[in-house]
Coordinates of C-alpha atoms and ligand atoms in Angstrom, one line a residue:
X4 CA 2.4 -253.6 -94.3
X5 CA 1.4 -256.4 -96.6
X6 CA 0.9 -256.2 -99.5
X7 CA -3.2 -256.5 -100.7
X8 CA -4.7 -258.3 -104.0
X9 CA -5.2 -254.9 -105.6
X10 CA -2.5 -253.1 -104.3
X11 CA 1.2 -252.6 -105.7
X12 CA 2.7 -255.9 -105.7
X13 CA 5.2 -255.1 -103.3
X14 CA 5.2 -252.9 -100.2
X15 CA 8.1 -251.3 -98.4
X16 CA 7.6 -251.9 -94.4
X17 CA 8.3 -249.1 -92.3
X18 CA 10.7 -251.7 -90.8
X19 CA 12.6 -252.3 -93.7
X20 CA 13.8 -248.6 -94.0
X21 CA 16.7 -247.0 -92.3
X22 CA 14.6 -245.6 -89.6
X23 CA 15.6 -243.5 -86.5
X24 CA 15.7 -246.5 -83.9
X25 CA 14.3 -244.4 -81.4
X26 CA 11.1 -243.8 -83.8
X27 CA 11.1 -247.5 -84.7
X28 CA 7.7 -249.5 -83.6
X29 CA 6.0 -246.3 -83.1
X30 CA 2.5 -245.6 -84.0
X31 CA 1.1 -241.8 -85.4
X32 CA -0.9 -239.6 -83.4
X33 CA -4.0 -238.9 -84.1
X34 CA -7.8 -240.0 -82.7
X35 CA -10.2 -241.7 -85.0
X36 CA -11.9 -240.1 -88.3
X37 CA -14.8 -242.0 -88.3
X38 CA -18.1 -241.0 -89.7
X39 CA -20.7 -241.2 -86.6
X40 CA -24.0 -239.2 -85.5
X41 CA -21.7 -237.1 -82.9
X42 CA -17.9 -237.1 -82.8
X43 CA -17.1 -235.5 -79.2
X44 CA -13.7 -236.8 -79.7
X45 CA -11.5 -233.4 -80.6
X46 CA -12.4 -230.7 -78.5
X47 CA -13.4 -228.4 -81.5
X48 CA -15.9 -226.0 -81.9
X49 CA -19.2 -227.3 -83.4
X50 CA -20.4 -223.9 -84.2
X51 CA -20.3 -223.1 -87.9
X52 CA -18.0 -219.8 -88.6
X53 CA -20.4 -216.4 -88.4
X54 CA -21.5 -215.8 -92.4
X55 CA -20.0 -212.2 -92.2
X56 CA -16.5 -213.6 -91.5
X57 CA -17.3 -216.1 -94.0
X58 CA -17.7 -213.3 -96.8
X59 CA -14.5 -211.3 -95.2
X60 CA -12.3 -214.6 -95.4
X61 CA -13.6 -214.9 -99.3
X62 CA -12.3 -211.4 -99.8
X63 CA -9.1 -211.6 -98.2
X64 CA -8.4 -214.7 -99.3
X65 CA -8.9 -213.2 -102.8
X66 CA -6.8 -210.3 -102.2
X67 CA -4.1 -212.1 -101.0
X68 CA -3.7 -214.6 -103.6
X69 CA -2.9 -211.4 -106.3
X70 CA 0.5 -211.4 -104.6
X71 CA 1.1 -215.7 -104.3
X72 CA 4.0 -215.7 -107.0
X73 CA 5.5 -213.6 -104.0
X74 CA 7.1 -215.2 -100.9
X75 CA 4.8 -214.0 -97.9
X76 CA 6.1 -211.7 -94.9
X77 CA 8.5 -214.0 -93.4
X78 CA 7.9 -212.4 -90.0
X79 CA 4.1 -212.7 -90.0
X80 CA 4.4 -209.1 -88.4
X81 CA 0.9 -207.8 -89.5
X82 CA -0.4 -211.1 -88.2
X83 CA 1.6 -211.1 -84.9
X84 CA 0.5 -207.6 -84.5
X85 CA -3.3 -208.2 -84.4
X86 CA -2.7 -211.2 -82.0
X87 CA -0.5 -208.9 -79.3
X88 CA -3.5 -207.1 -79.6
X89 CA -5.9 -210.1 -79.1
X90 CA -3.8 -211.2 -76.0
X91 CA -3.8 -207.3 -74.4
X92 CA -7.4 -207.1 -74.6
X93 CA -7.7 -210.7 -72.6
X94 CA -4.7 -210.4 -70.4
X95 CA -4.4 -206.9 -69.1
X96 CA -0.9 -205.9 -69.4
X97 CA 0.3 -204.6 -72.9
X98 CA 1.4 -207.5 -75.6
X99 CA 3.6 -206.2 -78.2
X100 CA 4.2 -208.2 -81.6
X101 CA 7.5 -208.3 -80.4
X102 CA 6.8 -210.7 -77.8
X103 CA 4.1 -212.6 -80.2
X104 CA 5.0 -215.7 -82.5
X105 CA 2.8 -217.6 -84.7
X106 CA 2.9 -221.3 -86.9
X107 CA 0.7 -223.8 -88.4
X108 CA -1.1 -224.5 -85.3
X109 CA 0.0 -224.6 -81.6
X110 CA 1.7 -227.8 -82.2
X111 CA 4.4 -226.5 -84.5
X112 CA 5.0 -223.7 -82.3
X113 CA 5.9 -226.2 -79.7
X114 CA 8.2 -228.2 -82.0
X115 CA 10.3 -224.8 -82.7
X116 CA 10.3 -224.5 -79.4
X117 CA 12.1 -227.6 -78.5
X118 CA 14.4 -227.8 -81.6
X119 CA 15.8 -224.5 -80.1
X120 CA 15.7 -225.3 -76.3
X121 CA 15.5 -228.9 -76.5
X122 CA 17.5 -231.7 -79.1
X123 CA 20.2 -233.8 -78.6
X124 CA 21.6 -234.5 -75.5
X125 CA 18.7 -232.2 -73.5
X126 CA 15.1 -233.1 -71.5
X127 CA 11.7 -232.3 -71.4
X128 CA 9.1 -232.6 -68.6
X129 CA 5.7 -232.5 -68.7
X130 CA 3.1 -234.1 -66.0
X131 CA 1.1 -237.1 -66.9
X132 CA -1.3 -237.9 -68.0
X133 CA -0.9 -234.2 -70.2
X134 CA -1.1 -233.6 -74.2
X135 CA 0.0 -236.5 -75.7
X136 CA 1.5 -235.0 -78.3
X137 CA 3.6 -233.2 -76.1
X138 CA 6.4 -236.4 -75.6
X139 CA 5.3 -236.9 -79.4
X140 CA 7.3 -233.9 -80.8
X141 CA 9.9 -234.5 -78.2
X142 CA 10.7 -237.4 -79.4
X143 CA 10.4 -235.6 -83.4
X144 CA 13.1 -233.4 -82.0
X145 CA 15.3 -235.8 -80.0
X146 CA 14.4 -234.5 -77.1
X147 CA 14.4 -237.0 -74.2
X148 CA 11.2 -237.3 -72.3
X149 CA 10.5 -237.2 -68.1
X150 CA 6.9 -238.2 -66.8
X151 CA 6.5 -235.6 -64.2
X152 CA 3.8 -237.0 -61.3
X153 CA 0.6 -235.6 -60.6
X154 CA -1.9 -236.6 -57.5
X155 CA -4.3 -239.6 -58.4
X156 CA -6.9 -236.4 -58.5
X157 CA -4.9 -235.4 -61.6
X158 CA -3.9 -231.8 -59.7
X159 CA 0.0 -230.9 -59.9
X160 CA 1.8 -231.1 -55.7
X161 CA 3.5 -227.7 -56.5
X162 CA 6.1 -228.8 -53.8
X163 CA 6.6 -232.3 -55.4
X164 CA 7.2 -230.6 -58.8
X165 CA 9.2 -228.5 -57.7
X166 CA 11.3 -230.8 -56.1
X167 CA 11.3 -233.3 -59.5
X168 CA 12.5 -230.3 -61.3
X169 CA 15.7 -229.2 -59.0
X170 CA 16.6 -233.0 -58.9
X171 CA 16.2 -234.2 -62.8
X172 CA 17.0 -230.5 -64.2
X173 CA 15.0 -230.5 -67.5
X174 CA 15.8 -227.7 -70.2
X175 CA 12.1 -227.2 -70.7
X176 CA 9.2 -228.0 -68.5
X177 CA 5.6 -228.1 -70.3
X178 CA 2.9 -227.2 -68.0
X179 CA -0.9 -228.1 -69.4
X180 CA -3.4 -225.1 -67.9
X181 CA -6.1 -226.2 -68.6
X182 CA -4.7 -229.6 -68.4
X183 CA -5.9 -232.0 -71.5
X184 CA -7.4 -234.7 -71.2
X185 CA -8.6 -234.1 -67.6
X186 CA -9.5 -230.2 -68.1
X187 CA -8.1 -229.5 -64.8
X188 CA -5.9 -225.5 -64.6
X189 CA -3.1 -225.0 -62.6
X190 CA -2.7 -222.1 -60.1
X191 CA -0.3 -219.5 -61.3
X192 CA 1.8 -220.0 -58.2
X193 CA 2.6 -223.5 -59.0
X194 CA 3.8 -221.8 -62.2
X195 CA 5.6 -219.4 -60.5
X196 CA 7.6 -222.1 -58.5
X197 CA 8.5 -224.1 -61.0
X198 CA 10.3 -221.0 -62.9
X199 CA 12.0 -220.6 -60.4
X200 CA 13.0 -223.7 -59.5
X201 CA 14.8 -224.3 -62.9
X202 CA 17.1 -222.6 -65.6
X203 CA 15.0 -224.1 -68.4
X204 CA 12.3 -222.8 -70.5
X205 CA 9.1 -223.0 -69.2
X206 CA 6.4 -223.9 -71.1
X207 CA 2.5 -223.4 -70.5
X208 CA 0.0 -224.4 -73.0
X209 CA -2.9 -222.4 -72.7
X210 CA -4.7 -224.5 -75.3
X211 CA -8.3 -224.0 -73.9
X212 CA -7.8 -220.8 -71.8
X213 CA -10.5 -219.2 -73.2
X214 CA -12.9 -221.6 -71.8
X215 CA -11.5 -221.2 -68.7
X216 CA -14.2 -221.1 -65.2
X217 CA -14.2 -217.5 -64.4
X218 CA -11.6 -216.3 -61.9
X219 CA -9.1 -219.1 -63.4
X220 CA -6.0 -216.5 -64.3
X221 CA -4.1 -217.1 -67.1
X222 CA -0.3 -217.6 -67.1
X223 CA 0.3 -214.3 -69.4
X224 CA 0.1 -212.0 -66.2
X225 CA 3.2 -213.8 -65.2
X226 CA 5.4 -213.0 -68.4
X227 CA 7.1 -209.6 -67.6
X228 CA 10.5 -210.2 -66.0
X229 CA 10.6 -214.2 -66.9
X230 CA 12.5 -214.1 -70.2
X231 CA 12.4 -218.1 -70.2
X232 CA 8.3 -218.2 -69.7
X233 CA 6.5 -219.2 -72.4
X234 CA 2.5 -219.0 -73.0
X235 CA 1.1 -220.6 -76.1
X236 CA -2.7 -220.3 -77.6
X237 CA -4.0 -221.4 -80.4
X238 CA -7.3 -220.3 -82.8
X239 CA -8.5 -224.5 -83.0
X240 CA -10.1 -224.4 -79.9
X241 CA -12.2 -221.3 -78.6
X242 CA -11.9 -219.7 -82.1
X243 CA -13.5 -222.4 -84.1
X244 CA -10.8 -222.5 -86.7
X245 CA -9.2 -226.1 -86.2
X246 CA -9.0 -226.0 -89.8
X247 CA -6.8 -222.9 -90.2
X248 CA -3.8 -224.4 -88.3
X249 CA -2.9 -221.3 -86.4
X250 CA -1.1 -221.5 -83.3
X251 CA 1.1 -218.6 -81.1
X252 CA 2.9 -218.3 -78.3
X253 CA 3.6 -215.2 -76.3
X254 CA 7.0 -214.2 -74.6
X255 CA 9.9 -212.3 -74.0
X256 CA 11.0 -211.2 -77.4
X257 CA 14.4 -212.9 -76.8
X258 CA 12.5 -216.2 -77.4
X259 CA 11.2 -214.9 -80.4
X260 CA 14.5 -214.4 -81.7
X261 CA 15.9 -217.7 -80.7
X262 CA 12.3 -219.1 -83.0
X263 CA 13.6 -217.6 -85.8
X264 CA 17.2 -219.6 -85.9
X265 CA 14.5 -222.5 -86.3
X266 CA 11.5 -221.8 -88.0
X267 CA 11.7 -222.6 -92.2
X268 CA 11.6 -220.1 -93.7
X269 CA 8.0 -218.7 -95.2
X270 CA 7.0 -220.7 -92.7
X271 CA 3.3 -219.3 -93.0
X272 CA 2.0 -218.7 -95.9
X273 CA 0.4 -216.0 -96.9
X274 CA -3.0 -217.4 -97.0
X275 CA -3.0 -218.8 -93.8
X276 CA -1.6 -215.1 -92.4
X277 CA -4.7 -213.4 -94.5
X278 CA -7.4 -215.9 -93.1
X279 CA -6.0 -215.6 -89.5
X280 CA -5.8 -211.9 -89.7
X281 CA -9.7 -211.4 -91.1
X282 CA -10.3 -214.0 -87.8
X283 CA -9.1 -211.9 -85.7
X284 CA -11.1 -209.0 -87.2
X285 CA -14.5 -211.0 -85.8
X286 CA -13.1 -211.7 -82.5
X287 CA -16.2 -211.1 -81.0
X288 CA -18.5 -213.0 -83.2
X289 CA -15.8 -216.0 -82.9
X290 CA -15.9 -216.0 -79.7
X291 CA -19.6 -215.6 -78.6
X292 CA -19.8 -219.4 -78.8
X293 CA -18.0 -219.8 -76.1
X294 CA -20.5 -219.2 -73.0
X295 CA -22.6 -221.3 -75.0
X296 CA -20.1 -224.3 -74.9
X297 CA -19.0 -223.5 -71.1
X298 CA -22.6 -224.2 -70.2
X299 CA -22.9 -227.6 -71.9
X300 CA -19.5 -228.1 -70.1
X301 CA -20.9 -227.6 -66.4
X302 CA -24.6 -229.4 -67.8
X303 CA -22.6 -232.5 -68.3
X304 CA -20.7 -232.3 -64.9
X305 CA -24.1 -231.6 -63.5
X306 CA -25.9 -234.7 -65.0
X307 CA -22.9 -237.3 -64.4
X308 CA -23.8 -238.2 -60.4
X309 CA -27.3 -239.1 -61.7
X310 CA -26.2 -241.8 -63.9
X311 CA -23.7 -242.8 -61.2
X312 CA -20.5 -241.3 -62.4
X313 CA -18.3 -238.2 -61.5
X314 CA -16.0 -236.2 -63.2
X315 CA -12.9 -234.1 -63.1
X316 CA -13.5 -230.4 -62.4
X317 CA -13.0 -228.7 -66.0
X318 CA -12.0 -225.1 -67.5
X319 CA -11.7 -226.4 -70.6
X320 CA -14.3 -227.5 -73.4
X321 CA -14.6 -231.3 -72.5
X322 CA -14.9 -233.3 -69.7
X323 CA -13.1 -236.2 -68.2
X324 CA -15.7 -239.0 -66.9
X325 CA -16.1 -241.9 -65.5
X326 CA -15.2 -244.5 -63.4
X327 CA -16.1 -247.4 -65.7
X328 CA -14.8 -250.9 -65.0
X329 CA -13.1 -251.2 -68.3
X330 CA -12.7 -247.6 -70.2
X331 CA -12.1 -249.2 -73.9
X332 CA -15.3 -251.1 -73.4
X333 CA -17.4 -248.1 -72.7
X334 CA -15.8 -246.6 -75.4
X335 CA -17.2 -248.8 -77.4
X336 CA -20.2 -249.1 -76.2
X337 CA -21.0 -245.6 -76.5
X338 CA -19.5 -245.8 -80.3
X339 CA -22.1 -248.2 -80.9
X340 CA -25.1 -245.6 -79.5
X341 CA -23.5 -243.6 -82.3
X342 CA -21.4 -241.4 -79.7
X343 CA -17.7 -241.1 -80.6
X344 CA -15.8 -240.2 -77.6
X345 CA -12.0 -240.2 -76.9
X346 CA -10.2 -243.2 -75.1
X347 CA -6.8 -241.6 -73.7
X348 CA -6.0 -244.3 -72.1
X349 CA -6.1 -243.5 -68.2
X350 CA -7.8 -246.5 -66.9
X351 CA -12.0 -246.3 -66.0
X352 CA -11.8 -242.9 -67.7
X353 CA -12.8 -241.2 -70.9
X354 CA -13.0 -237.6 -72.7
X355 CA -16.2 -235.7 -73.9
X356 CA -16.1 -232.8 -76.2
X357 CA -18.8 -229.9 -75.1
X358 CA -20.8 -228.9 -78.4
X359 CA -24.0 -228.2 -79.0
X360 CA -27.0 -228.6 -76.7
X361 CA -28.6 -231.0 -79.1
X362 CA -25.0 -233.2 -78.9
X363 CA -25.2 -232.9 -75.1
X364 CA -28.2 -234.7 -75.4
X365 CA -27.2 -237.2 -77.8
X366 CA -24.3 -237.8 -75.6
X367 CA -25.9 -238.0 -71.9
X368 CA -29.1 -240.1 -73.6
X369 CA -26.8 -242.5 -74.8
X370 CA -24.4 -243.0 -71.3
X371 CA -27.7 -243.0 -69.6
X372 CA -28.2 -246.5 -71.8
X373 CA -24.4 -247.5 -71.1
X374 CA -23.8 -246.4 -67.7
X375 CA -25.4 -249.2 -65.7
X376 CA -23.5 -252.0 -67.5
X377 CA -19.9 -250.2 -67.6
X378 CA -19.5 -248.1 -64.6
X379 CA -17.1 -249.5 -61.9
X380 CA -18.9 -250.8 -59.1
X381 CA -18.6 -250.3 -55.5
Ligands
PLP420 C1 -5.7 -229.0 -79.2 C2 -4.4 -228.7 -78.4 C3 -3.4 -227.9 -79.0 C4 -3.7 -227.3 -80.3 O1 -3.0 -227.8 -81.3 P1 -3.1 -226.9 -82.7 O2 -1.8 -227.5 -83.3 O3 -3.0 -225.5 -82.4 O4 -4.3 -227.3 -83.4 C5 -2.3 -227.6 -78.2 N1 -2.2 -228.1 -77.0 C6 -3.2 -228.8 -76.4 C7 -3.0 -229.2 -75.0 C8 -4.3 -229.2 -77.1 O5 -5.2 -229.9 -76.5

C-alpha cells in the first residue's frame, strides 16, 4: 500500500513484513459491501427477525450481561443442548449435546476442524468449484489443498471420487450438500462411499440444508457408527441470524473431544451463547421464512428459459445462472441496474440470492434488460 496525501506518511506493505510465504500475494475473502437497491450477493435471509424474538433477545441479552465480569461456560453445554435438540427434531434419530459443537459461525467450526485433523504435513479435498473459503482456512491452518473434479454439470461422479480419494489419501475430505455456489446436494450414498473409501475425516457442510427441495436427505441420518463423519450447520443462512456468527457441527462425541484440544478457550462468549439460545427458543417463527424464500428460489429457475438462460438445479437459497458470454461483464451490467449479484468466478456464470418477492422482481426485471446483450450465443 502507498501511502495517500492525508494518510500516515509512511505505510508498512504487507510485503515488507515477515509473512508466511505461503500466504504471501494473497488477497482476503470476502464479496463486495457496497451500498445498492438489492444486494443478492450473500445468501442471507432478507426477512427482518420476528419482534417477539426481538424483545426475548433484549432480555436475555440483559440477563446475561449481570454475569460478564465472569468467564462464560466454556463448554457451551446449555447452548449445545438446545441445538441437539434442534437437529433431532429435523433429522429423526436422537442428537445428544454430546455429539453437538458450536463457534462463531460455521466457518470457525471448520478451522478447528482442520487444526486438529488437518496442519502440517496433512491434505484436504474438497470438489470444485465448492465454498471458497473452504481452501481459504486450509491454507490458515497449513493444511495442503486438492481440487477434487466434479462433472461439467457441477454433480460429484461418486465412482471418480472415490477413486481420487483411495489414490491421493486426504486426511479430510469436505463435501458441499447443498453445494455453494451452484446449489446442487449430493446423494447420501456418494457420501457413504467416500467414508469408506478413506481413513480421514469426512466433512459435509450442510450450510443451506434447511432449504433443501423436499425429499433431499440430509447427511445426519448417516452419523451413527461413522466416528470420523462430520455434519456442520450454521444459524446465518435459514435462521436469519448472519449477524450472530453461530455455527455447529454434529458428530461422534469423540470429535468433539479432539475440538476441544483446539478451540481457545471461552471461545464463545456468553452473549453470543445467550442470543443463540433465545434463537433457538423461536425456531418456528425463524424458520417460517423459509417456504417463502424456497419459492422465489424455483420462480427464478422458472423465469430463466424465458429470458434465454438456464440454471443449475438448486436446494439451496440462491441460484447459479447463466450462460453469459463474459460473467464479469454481466456482473456489471446488472450492478449498474442497481442489482448486486456474486461473480464466483466459474466462467458464463453467476449467483443470485432468493429474498423477497419484491427483490425477485427487481432482480428478473433488471436481467430481462441485460440478458439479450450478455447471454452466450448459440
Ligand atoms: C455461508 C456458508 C457457511 C456459513 O458460514 P458462517 O461462518 O456460519 O456464517 C458455511 N459453509 C458454506 C458452504 C456457506 O455457504
Amino acid at each position: 500500500m502507498t501511502a495517500t496525501q492525508d494518510g500516515p506518511a509512511e505505510l508498512t506493505s504487507v510485503d515488507a513484513l515477515p509473512l508466511r510465504p505461503e500466504l504471501r500475494g494473497k488477497t482476503p475473502y470476502g464479496a463486495p459491501q457496497l451500498k445498492v437497491a438489492h444486494r443478492l450477493n450473500t445468501n442471507e435471509n432478507p426477512y427482518p427477525l420476528p419482534p417477539e424474538l426481538l424483545a426475548d433477545l433484549a432480555t436475555a441479552l440483559a440477563e446475561a450481561s449481570v454475569e460478564l465480569n465472569r468467564y462464560p461456560d466454556r463448554d457451551a453445554v446449555a447452548l449445545r443442548t438446545d441445538l441437539a435438540a434442534y437437529l433431532t427434531r429435523t433429522a429423526g434419530d436422537r442428537v445428544g449435546p454430546e455429539q453437538v459443537w458450536a463457534a462463531n459461525g460455521s466457518n470457525e467450526v471448520l478451522q478447528q476442524l482442520l487444526q486438529a485433523f488437518g496442519g502440517a504435513g496433512r491434505t484436504a479435498l474438497g470438489f470444485t468449484p465448492s465454498y471458497s473459503m473452504h481452501p481459504i482456512i486450509a491454507a490458515g491452518t497449513g493444511t495442503a489443498w486438492i481440487d477434487g473434479h466434479r462433472r461439467a454439470d457441477f454433480t460429484i461422479d461418486a465412482d471418480a471420487a472415490v477413486a481420487q480419494v483411495r489414490e491421493l489419501r486426504p486426511d479430510v475430505v469436505f463435501v458441499t450438500s447443498p453445494n455453494n455456489p451452484t446449489g446442487t446436494a449430493v446423494e447420501p450414498a456418494t457420501v457413504e462411499a467416500l467414508y469408506a473409501a478413506t481413513q480421514g475425516m469426512v466433512v459435509v457442510d450442510e450450510a443451506y440444508a434447511e432449504f433443501a427441495r423436499l425429499g433431499t436427505p440430509s447427511a445426519l441420518a448417516l452419523l451413527p457408527d461413522r466416528p470420523r463423519l462430520v455434519v456442520s450447520r450454521t444459524m446465518s443462512k435459514a435462521f436469519g441470524m448472519a449477524g450472530l456468527r453461530l455455527g455447529y457441527l454434529a458428530a461422534d462425541p469423540a470429535v468433539v473431544d479432539a475440538l476441544q484440544l483446539v478451540r481457545l478457550p471461552y471461545h464463545l462468549s456468553a452473549l453470543t451463547q445467550a442470543a443463540a439460545r433465545a434463537a433457538l427458543a423461536h425456531t418456528d417463527a425463524l424458520l417460517a421464512t423459509v417456504d417463502a424464500v424456497k419459492a422465489e428460489r424455483d420462480r427464478i429457475v422458472a423465469e430463466l428459459p424465458r429470458l434465454g438462460l438456464t440454471s443449475v438445479p438448486s436446494d439451496a437459497n440462491f441460484v447459479l445462472f447463466g450462460r453469459f458470454a463474459d460473467a464479469r461483464a454481466a456482473w456489471q451490467a446488472l450492478l449498474d441496474h442497481d442489482v448486486l449479484v456474486r461473480d464466483v468466478g466459474i466462467p458464463g456464470w453467476l449467483r443470485v440470492t432468493a429474498g423477497t418477492p419484491a427483490e425477485t422482481e427487481a432482480f428478473l426485471t433488471a436481467l430481462g434488460e441485460v440478458a439479450p446483450a450478455h447471454r452466450l450465443g448459440d
